[in-house]
PDB file of C-alpha atoms and ligand atoms in Angstrom:
ATOM      1  CA  UNK X 199       0.369   0.212   0.398  1.00  0.00           C
ATOM      2  CA  UNK X 200       1.562   3.864  -0.654  1.00  0.00           C
ATOM      3  CA  UNK X 201       0.358   7.069   1.339  1.00  0.00           C
ATOM      4  CA  UNK X 202       1.435   9.792  -0.429  1.00  0.00           C
ATOM      5  CA  UNK X 203       0.688  12.900   1.595  1.00  0.00           C
ATOM      6  CA  UNK X 204       0.558  16.489   0.429  1.00  0.00           C
ATOM      7  CA  UNK X 205       1.934  19.149   2.908  1.00  0.00           C
ATOM      8  CA  UNK X 206       4.369  21.628   3.662  1.00  0.00           C
ATOM      9  CA  UNK X 207       5.991  20.208   6.095  1.00  0.00           C
ATOM     10  CA  UNK X 208       7.355  16.961   4.918  1.00  0.00           C
ATOM     11  CA  UNK X 209       9.924  16.019   8.129  1.00  0.00           C
ATOM     12  CA  UNK X 210       7.105  16.228   9.900  1.00  0.00           C
ATOM     13  CA  UNK X 211       5.678  13.355   8.373  1.00  0.00           C
ATOM     14  CA  UNK X 212       8.074  11.123   7.476  1.00  0.00           C
ATOM     15  CA  UNK X 213      10.239  11.924  10.242  1.00  0.00           C
ATOM     16  CA  UNK X 214       7.560  11.015  12.607  1.00  0.00           C
ATOM     17  CA  UNK X 215       6.726   7.406  10.965  1.00  0.00           C
ATOM     18  CA  UNK X 216      10.190   5.936  10.244  1.00  0.00           C
ATOM     19  CA  UNK X 217       9.976   4.703  13.995  1.00  0.00           C
ATOM     20  CA  UNK X 218       9.498   1.431  14.620  1.00  0.00           C
ATOM     21  CA  UNK X 219       6.654  -0.454  13.343  1.00  0.00           C
ATOM     22  CA  UNK X 220       6.166   1.717  10.386  1.00  0.00           C
ATOM     23  CA  UNK X 221       9.966   2.192   9.997  1.00  0.00           C
ATOM     24  CA  UNK X 222      10.433  -1.395   9.428  1.00  0.00           C
ATOM     25  CA  UNK X 223       7.209  -2.106   7.358  1.00  0.00           C
ATOM     26  CA  UNK X 224       8.979   0.436   5.294  1.00  0.00           C
ATOM     27  CA  UNK X 225      11.427  -0.879   4.880  1.00  0.00           C
ATOM     28  CA  UNK X 226      10.440  -4.213   3.878  1.00  0.00           C
ATOM     29  CA  UNK X 227       8.774  -2.646   1.177  1.00  0.00           C
ATOM     30  CA  UNK X 228       4.721  -3.687   2.914  1.00  0.00           C
ATOM     31  CA  UNK X 229       4.291   0.252   2.922  1.00  0.00           C
ATOM     32  CA  UNK X 230       5.555   3.007   1.006  1.00  0.00           C
ATOM     33  CA  UNK X 231       4.934   6.806   2.317  1.00  0.00           C
ATOM     34  CA  UNK X 232       5.702   9.472  -0.054  1.00  0.00           C
ATOM     35  CA  UNK X 233       5.725  13.250   1.274  1.00  0.00           C
ATOM     36  CA  UNK X 234       4.736  15.638  -1.822  1.00  0.00           C
ATOM     37  CA  UNK X 235       5.892  18.898  -0.814  1.00  0.00           C
ATOM     38  CA  UNK X 236       2.593  21.933  -2.215  1.00  0.00           C
ATOM     39  CA  UNK X 237       6.014  24.664  -1.623  1.00  0.00           C
ATOM     40  CA  UNK X 238       7.317  22.621  -4.458  1.00  0.00           C
ATOM     41  CA  UNK X 239       4.858  23.745  -7.009  1.00  0.00           C
ATOM     42  CA  UNK X 240       4.687  27.152  -6.430  1.00  0.00           C
ATOM     43  CA  UNK X 241       4.683  29.524  -9.253  1.00  0.00           C
ATOM     44  CA  UNK X 242       5.463  32.417  -7.166  1.00  0.00           C
ATOM     45  CA  UNK X 243       8.944  33.182  -6.817  1.00  0.00           C
ATOM     46  CA  UNK X 244       9.149  33.752  -3.377  1.00  0.00           C
ATOM     47  CA  UNK X 245       7.544  30.595  -3.296  1.00  0.00           C
ATOM     48  CA  UNK X 246       4.211  31.016  -1.701  1.00  0.00           C
ATOM     49  CA  UNK X 247       1.428  28.919  -1.956  1.00  0.00           C
ATOM     50  CA  UNK X 248      -1.231  30.980   0.457  1.00  0.00           C
ATOM     51  CA  UNK X 249      -3.441  34.527  -0.179  1.00  0.00           C
ATOM     52  CA  UNK X 250      -5.264  36.294   2.086  1.00  0.00           C
ATOM     53  CA  UNK X 251      -8.717  35.175   2.418  1.00  0.00           C
ATOM     54  CA  UNK X 252     -11.210  36.731   0.002  1.00  0.00           C
ATOM     55  CA  UNK X 253     -14.594  38.598   1.996  1.00  0.00           C
ATOM     56  CA  UNK X 254     -11.665  39.041   4.842  1.00  0.00           C
ATOM     57  CA  UNK X 255     -10.452  37.633   7.642  1.00  0.00           C
ATOM     58  CA  UNK X 256      -8.015  36.409  10.103  1.00  0.00           C
ATOM     59  CA  UNK X 257      -5.515  34.352   8.028  1.00  0.00           C
ATOM     60  CA  UNK X 258      -4.106  33.738   5.331  1.00  0.00           C
ATOM     61  CA  UNK X 259      -6.461  30.187   2.788  1.00  0.00           C
ATOM     62  CA  UNK X 260      -4.064  27.483   1.163  1.00  0.00           C
ATOM     63  CA  UNK X 261      -4.553  28.104  -2.300  1.00  0.00           C
ATOM     64  CA  UNK X 262      -5.624  25.919  -4.672  1.00  0.00           C
ATOM     65  CA  UNK X 263      -3.225  26.317  -8.347  1.00  0.00           C
ATOM     66  CA  UNK X 264      -0.002  24.216  -6.165  1.00  0.00           C
ATOM     67  CA  UNK X 265      -2.176  22.150  -4.234  1.00  0.00           C
ATOM     68  CA  UNK X 266      -4.068  20.792  -7.289  1.00  0.00           C
ATOM     69  CA  UNK X 267      -0.023  20.750  -9.303  1.00  0.00           C
ATOM     70  CA  UNK X 268       1.070  18.733  -6.421  1.00  0.00           C
ATOM     71  CA  UNK X 269      -2.095  16.315  -6.720  1.00  0.00           C
ATOM     72  CA  UNK X 270      -1.266  15.640 -10.216  1.00  0.00           C
ATOM     73  CA  UNK X 271       1.807  15.321  -9.815  1.00  0.00           C
ATOM     74  CA  UNK X 272       0.320  11.640  -8.621  1.00  0.00           C
ATOM     75  CA  UNK X 273      -2.223  10.481  -9.996  1.00  0.00           C
ATOM     76  CA  UNK X 274      -0.807  10.988 -13.516  1.00  0.00           C
ATOM     77  CA  UNK X 275       0.840   8.415 -12.883  1.00  0.00           C
ATOM     78  CA  UNK X 276      -1.427   6.167 -11.338  1.00  0.00           C
ATOM     79  CA  UNK X 277      -4.716   4.561 -12.627  1.00  0.00           C
ATOM     80  CA  UNK X 278      -7.699   4.635 -10.840  1.00  0.00           C
ATOM     81  CA  UNK X 279      -7.710   7.703  -8.714  1.00  0.00           C
ATOM     82  CA  UNK X 280      -7.294   7.056  -5.870  1.00  0.00           C
ATOM     83  CA  UNK X 281      -9.736   8.832  -2.267  1.00  0.00           C
ATOM     84  CA  UNK X 282      -7.999  12.120  -1.604  1.00  0.00           C
ATOM     85  CA  UNK X 283      -8.312  11.803   3.038  1.00  0.00           C
ATOM     86  CA  UNK X 284      -8.105  16.006   3.993  1.00  0.00           C
ATOM     87  CA  UNK X 285      -7.553  16.340   7.525  1.00  0.00           C
ATOM     88  CA  UNK X 286     -10.059  18.981   8.922  1.00  0.00           C
ATOM     89  CA  UNK X 287     -11.836  19.592  12.165  1.00  0.00           C
ATOM     90  CA  UNK X 288     -15.504  19.974  10.031  1.00  0.00           C
ATOM     91  CA  UNK X 289     -14.548  16.247   8.447  1.00  0.00           C
ATOM     92  CA  UNK X 290     -16.332  12.947   9.829  1.00  0.00           C
ATOM     93  CA  UNK X 291     -14.750  11.516  13.134  1.00  0.00           C
ATOM     94  CA  UNK X 292     -12.210   9.143  12.584  1.00  0.00           C
ATOM     95  CA  UNK X 293     -12.810   5.399  13.401  1.00  0.00           C
ATOM     96  CA  UNK X 294     -11.716   1.970  13.098  1.00  0.00           C
ATOM     97  CA  UNK X 295     -14.099   1.056  10.824  1.00  0.00           C
ATOM     98  CA  UNK X 296     -12.908   3.762   8.867  1.00  0.00           C
ATOM     99  CA  UNK X 297      -9.301   2.190   9.013  1.00  0.00           C
ATOM    100  CA  UNK X 298     -10.476  -0.868   8.056  1.00  0.00           C
ATOM    101  CA  UNK X 299     -12.271   0.476   5.025  1.00  0.00           C
ATOM    102  CA  UNK X 300      -9.119   2.864   3.963  1.00  0.00           C
ATOM    103  CA  UNK X 301      -6.755  -0.289   4.865  1.00  0.00           C
ATOM    104  CA  UNK X 302      -8.407  -2.029   1.936  1.00  0.00           C
ATOM    105  CA  UNK X 303      -7.164   0.652  -0.578  1.00  0.00           C
ATOM    106  CA  UNK X 304      -4.175  -0.206  -2.714  1.00  0.00           C
ATOM    107  CA  UNK X 305      -3.439   3.753  -2.436  1.00  0.00           C
ATOM    108  CA  UNK X 306      -4.360   6.951  -0.246  1.00  0.00           C
ATOM    109  CA  UNK X 307      -3.918  10.582  -1.071  1.00  0.00           C
ATOM    110  CA  UNK X 308      -3.317  12.394   1.852  1.00  0.00           C
ATOM    111  CA  UNK X 309      -4.523  16.590   2.258  1.00  0.00           C
ATOM    112  CA  UNK X 310      -2.686  18.589   5.413  1.00  0.00           C
ATOM    113  CA  UNK X 311      -3.754  22.216   5.589  1.00  0.00           C
ATOM    114  CA  UNK X 312      -2.568  25.015   7.331  1.00  0.00           C
ATOM    115  CA  UNK X 313      -3.040  28.650   8.479  1.00  0.00           C
ATOM    116  CA  UNK X 314      -7.539  28.710   7.654  1.00  0.00           C
ATOM    117  CA  UNK X 315      -7.150  25.748   5.623  1.00  0.00           C
ATOM    118  CA  UNK X 316      -7.818  25.495   1.930  1.00  0.00           C
ATOM    119  CA  UNK X 317      -9.440  26.815  -0.760  1.00  0.00           C
ATOM    120  CA  UNK X 318     -12.564  25.387  -0.577  1.00  0.00           C
ATOM    121  CA  UNK X 319     -12.737  25.022  -4.914  1.00  0.00           C
ATOM    122  CA  UNK X 320      -9.627  22.011  -4.488  1.00  0.00           C
ATOM    123  CA  UNK X 321     -12.305  20.168  -1.727  1.00  0.00           C
ATOM    124  CA  UNK X 322     -15.147  20.504  -3.812  1.00  0.00           C
ATOM    125  CA  UNK X 323     -12.167  19.746  -7.371  1.00  0.00           C
ATOM    126  CA  UNK X 324     -10.068  16.647  -4.933  1.00  0.00           C
ATOM    127  CA  UNK X 325     -11.467  15.392  -1.785  1.00  0.00           C
ATOM    128  CA  UNK X 326     -13.563  12.666  -1.814  1.00  0.00           C
ATOM    129  CA  UNK X 327     -13.220  11.884   2.489  1.00  0.00           C
ATOM    130  CA  UNK X 328     -12.962  14.891   4.410  1.00  0.00           C
ATOM    131  CA  UNK X 329     -11.947  13.712   8.195  1.00  0.00           C
ATOM    132  CA  UNK X 330     -11.555  14.940  11.516  1.00  0.00           C
ATOM    133  CA  UNK X 331      -9.116  13.123  14.740  1.00  0.00           C
ATOM    134  CA  UNK X 332     -11.550  14.707  17.113  1.00  0.00           C
ATOM    135  CA  UNK X 333     -13.563  17.931  18.169  1.00  0.00           C
ATOM    136  CA  UNK X 334     -10.501  19.518  18.819  1.00  0.00           C
ATOM    137  CA  UNK X 335      -8.781  22.148  16.152  1.00  0.00           C
ATOM    138  CA  UNK X 336      -4.904  21.443  15.416  1.00  0.00           C
ATOM    139  CA  UNK X 337      -2.198  24.309  13.936  1.00  0.00           C
ATOM    140  CA  UNK X 338      -1.885  21.973  10.676  1.00  0.00           C
ATOM    141  CA  UNK X 339      -3.184  18.442   9.039  1.00  0.00           C
ATOM    142  CA  UNK X 340       0.303  16.516   9.792  1.00  0.00           C
ATOM    143  CA  UNK X 341      -0.222  15.602  13.064  1.00  0.00           C
ATOM    144  CA  UNK X 342      -3.758  13.702  12.271  1.00  0.00           C
ATOM    145  CA  UNK X 343      -2.388  12.432   8.870  1.00  0.00           C
ATOM    146  CA  UNK X 344       0.258  11.247  11.202  1.00  0.00           C
ATOM    147  CA  UNK X 345      -2.052   9.692  13.888  1.00  0.00           C
ATOM    148  CA  UNK X 346      -5.288   7.921  10.181  1.00  0.00           C
ATOM    149  CA  UNK X 347      -1.880   6.362   8.555  1.00  0.00           C
ATOM    150  CA  UNK X 348      -0.535   4.859  11.644  1.00  0.00           C
ATOM    151  CA  UNK X 349      -4.053   2.710  12.542  1.00  0.00           C
ATOM    152  CA  UNK X 350      -4.032   2.334   9.369  1.00  0.00           C
ATOM    153  CA  UNK X 351      -1.218   1.204   8.093  1.00  0.00           C
ATOM    154  CA  UNK X 352      -0.754  -1.358  11.077  1.00  0.00           C
ATOM    155  CA  UNK X 353      -4.253  -3.110   8.915  1.00  0.00           C
ATOM    156  CA  UNK X 354      -1.944  -4.114   6.346  1.00  0.00           C
ATOM    157  CA  UNK X 355      -1.049  -8.058   6.744  1.00  0.00           C
ATOM    158  CA  UNK X 356       2.516  -8.135   7.615  1.00  0.00           C
ATOM    159  CA  UNK X 357       2.957  -4.812   9.154  1.00  0.00           C
ATOM    160  CA  UNK X 358       1.848  -6.540  12.618  1.00  0.00           C
ATOM    161  CA  UNK X 359       3.978  -9.087  13.765  1.00  0.00           C
ATOM    162  CA  UNK X 360       1.239 -11.280  14.742  1.00  0.00           C
ATOM    163  CA  UNK X 361      -1.924 -10.962  12.377  1.00  0.00           C
ATOM    164  CA  UNK X 362      -4.143 -11.860  15.838  1.00  0.00           C
ATOM    165  CA  UNK X 363      -2.391  -8.737  17.626  1.00  0.00           C
ATOM    166  CA  UNK X 364      -5.134  -6.473  16.494  1.00  0.00           C
ATOM    167  CA  UNK X 365      -7.813  -9.033  16.187  1.00  0.00           C
ATOM    168  CA  UNK X 366      -7.992  -9.104  20.158  1.00  0.00           C
ATOM    169  CA  UNK X 367      -8.637  -5.085  20.470  1.00  0.00           C
ATOM    170  CA  UNK X 368     -10.167  -2.112  21.484  1.00  0.00           C
ATOM    171  CA  UNK X 369     -13.139  -1.332  19.560  1.00  0.00           C
ATOM    172  CA  UNK X 370     -12.374  -4.542  16.567  1.00  0.00           C
ATOM    173  CA  UNK X 371     -15.365  -6.084  17.840  1.00  0.00           C
ATOM    174  CA  UNK X 372     -17.115  -2.513  19.225  1.00  0.00           C
ATOM    175  CA  UNK X 373     -15.317  -3.133  23.082  1.00  0.00           C
ATOM    176  CA  UNK X 374     -13.028  -1.971  24.915  1.00  0.00           C
ATOM    177  CA  UNK X 375      -9.595  -4.329  25.279  1.00  0.00           C
ATOM    178  CA  UNK X 376      -8.604  -5.904  29.638  1.00  0.00           C
ATOM    179  CA  UNK X 377      -5.818  -4.827  31.127  1.00  0.00           C
ATOM    180  CA  UNK X 378      -2.625  -6.437  30.559  1.00  0.00           C
ATOM    181  CA  UNK X 379       0.054  -7.372  33.189  1.00  0.00           C
ATOM    182  CA  UNK X 380       3.416  -8.333  33.235  1.00  0.00           C
ATOM    183  CA  UNK X 381       6.385  -9.611  35.227  1.00  0.00           C
ATOM    184  CA  UNK X 382       6.507  -9.080  38.257  1.00  0.00           C
ATOM    185  CA  UNK X 383       3.842 -10.739  40.100  1.00  0.00           C
ATOM    186  CA  UNK X 384       4.140  -8.390  42.721  1.00  0.00           C
ATOM    187  CA  UNK X 385       4.879  -4.824  41.866  1.00  0.00           C
ATOM    188  CA  UNK X 386       4.006  -1.449  44.719  1.00  0.00           C
ATOM    189  CA  UNK X 387       1.769  -4.389  47.053  1.00  0.00           C
ATOM    190  CA  UNK X 388       0.211  -4.543  44.098  1.00  0.00           C
ATOM    191  CA  UNK X 389      -0.378  -8.505  43.229  1.00  0.00           C
ATOM    192  CA  UNK X 390      -1.170  -9.413  39.016  1.00  0.00           C
ATOM    193  CA  UNK X 391      -4.670 -11.367  39.276  1.00  0.00           C
ATOM    194  CA  UNK X 392      -4.435 -14.459  40.384  1.00  0.00           C
ATOM    195  CA  UNK X 393      -5.953 -16.377  37.361  1.00  0.00           C
ATOM    196  CA  UNK X 394      -3.941 -15.332  34.439  1.00  0.00           C
ATOM    197  CA  UNK X 395      -0.974 -17.460  36.295  1.00  0.00           C
ATOM    198  CA  UNK X 396      -3.177 -20.707  36.900  1.00  0.00           C
ATOM    199  CA  UNK X 397      -2.791 -21.697  32.992  1.00  0.00           C
ATOM    200  CA  UNK X 398      -6.772 -22.209  32.612  1.00  0.00           C
ATOM    201  CA  UNK X 399      -7.522 -20.777  29.040  1.00  0.00           C
ATOM    202  CA  UNK X 400     -11.499 -21.123  29.370  1.00  0.00           C
ATOM    203  CA  UNK X 401     -10.842 -19.397  33.015  1.00  0.00           C
ATOM    204  CA  UNK X 402      -8.891 -16.721  31.472  1.00  0.00           C
ATOM    205  CA  UNK X 403     -10.407 -16.119  28.265  1.00  0.00           C
ATOM    206  CA  UNK X 404     -13.653 -15.738  30.198  1.00  0.00           C
ATOM    207  CA  UNK X 405     -12.442 -13.199  32.877  1.00  0.00           C
ATOM    208  CA  UNK X 406     -10.888 -11.270  29.916  1.00  0.00           C
ATOM    209  CA  UNK X 407     -14.175 -10.708  28.146  1.00  0.00           C
ATOM    210  CA  UNK X 408     -16.031  -9.899  31.567  1.00  0.00           C
ATOM    211  CA  UNK X 409     -12.670  -7.153  31.974  1.00  0.00           C
ATOM    212  CA  UNK X 410     -13.501  -6.085  28.207  1.00  0.00           C
ATOM    213  CA  UNK X 411     -16.884  -5.896  28.509  1.00  0.00           C
ATOM    214  CA  UNK X 412     -16.510  -4.002  32.980  1.00  0.00           C
ATOM    215  CA  UNK X 413     -14.638  -1.288  31.153  1.00  0.00           C
ATOM    216  CA  UNK X 414     -16.824  -0.945  28.517  1.00  0.00           C
ATOM    217  CA  UNK X 415     -20.612  -0.528  30.777  1.00  0.00           C
ATOM    218  CA  UNK X 416     -18.537   1.984  32.658  1.00  0.00           C
ATOM    219  CA  UNK X 417     -16.132   4.077  30.497  1.00  0.00           C
ATOM    220  CA  UNK X 418     -17.700   3.838  26.605  1.00  0.00           C
ATOM    221  CA  UNK X 419     -21.530   2.542  27.430  1.00  0.00           C
ATOM    222  CA  UNK X 420     -22.464   3.941  24.008  1.00  0.00           C
ATOM    223  CA  UNK X 421     -20.093   0.863  22.537  1.00  0.00           C
ATOM    224  CA  UNK X 422     -22.056  -1.353  24.231  1.00  0.00           C
ATOM    225  CA  UNK X 423     -25.237  -0.799  21.606  1.00  0.00           C
ATOM    226  CA  UNK X 424     -22.839  -1.203  19.250  1.00  0.00           C
ATOM    227  CA  UNK X 425     -21.225  -4.109  19.825  1.00  0.00           C
ATOM    228  CA  UNK X 426     -21.661  -7.568  19.305  1.00  0.00           C
ATOM    229  CA  UNK X 427     -22.552  -9.037  22.357  1.00  0.00           C
ATOM    230  CA  UNK X 428     -23.728 -13.150  23.230  1.00  0.00           C
ATOM    231  CA  UNK X 429     -26.695 -14.521  25.345  1.00  0.00           C
ATOM    232  CA  UNK X 430     -23.709 -14.850  28.027  1.00  0.00           C
ATOM    233  CA  UNK X 431     -22.078 -11.439  27.377  1.00  0.00           C
ATOM    234  CA  UNK X 432     -25.761  -9.997  28.037  1.00  0.00           C
ATOM    235  CA  UNK X 433     -26.741 -12.337  31.534  1.00  0.00           C
ATOM    236  CA  UNK X 434     -23.646 -11.277  32.744  1.00  0.00           C
ATOM    237  CA  UNK X 435     -24.381  -7.877  32.092  1.00  0.00           C
ATOM    238  CA  UNK X 436     -27.331  -8.148  33.797  1.00  0.00           C
ATOM    239  CA  UNK X 437     -25.924 -10.078  36.626  1.00  0.00           C
ATOM    240  CA  UNK X 438     -23.658  -7.077  37.298  1.00  0.00           C
ATOM    241  CA  UNK X 439     -26.416  -4.263  37.334  1.00  0.00           C
ATOM    242  CA  UNK X 440     -28.584  -6.473  39.673  1.00  0.00           C
ATOM    243  CA  UNK X 441     -25.287  -6.934  42.431  1.00  0.00           C
TER     244      UNK X 441
HETATM  245  N1  LIG W 101      -6.909  19.966  10.862  1.00  0.00           N
HETATM  246  C1  LIG W 101      -6.739  20.884  12.540  1.00  0.00           C
HETATM  247  N2  LIG W 101      -7.926  19.533  13.143  1.00  0.00           N
HETATM  248  C2  LIG W 101      -8.185  18.884  12.757  1.00  0.00           C
HETATM  249  C3  LIG W 101      -9.159  18.017  13.248  1.00  0.00           C
HETATM  250  N3  LIG W 101      -9.364  18.111  14.572  1.00  0.00           N
HETATM  251  N4  LIG W 101      -8.283  16.834  12.395  1.00  0.00           N
HETATM  252  C4  LIG W 101      -8.307  16.611  11.787  1.00  0.00           C
HETATM  253  N5  LIG W 101      -7.571  17.848  10.736  1.00  0.00           N
HETATM  254  C5  LIG W 101      -7.028  18.885  11.690  1.00  0.00           C
END
């Protein structure tokens, strides 16, 4: 899978994504990440890519032509036009389901805005998905793109060590993850839950499922409605609520 990022700060993205699991995935060529500097497509001798907003108001707006030329430099070599994700607080809030959907694509283009955003006509012309990472405002789209690329890339086969790693984690089935422990077995007088040392796999599975349900009930009750729960899960939830 190839990620293209249209940005004014390519180093910010390239360096952040070169560590750890995604760094290795790039070395092994399972994923490719290419940043395109929008400024390289400025026709202005000072490399200007922004201008005052029509109608007045604070800040600057990123101009459409350099973004469009940067975009064309990518798609002119690709048969099927890739989806273009514009990072914006006005977008649809990103979630795990969207991560799964995007991870099926062969190529994705990310557009990172700065200042007061980009000229609306570029959104109308090339953007297929306007995406936000939450109800807060960042100084630019780069950090949002990094988060989203990380979450998509780890779903691509071969990126994580074990295929199963992401099948048993938060949000995959709309439940939060159970707590994890490792050595030492006692830390600051707090022992690891005894069941985990029992070697009884079925009981451990049960306990973990109940911990997931409990956490989700307490922290994110909204997720329970979407979760794929068995009769046994519901019976357990009922018994907890009654106790
Ligand atoms: N750019 C600025 N704020 C953002 C947000 N919350 N999500 C995505 N892109 C952004």
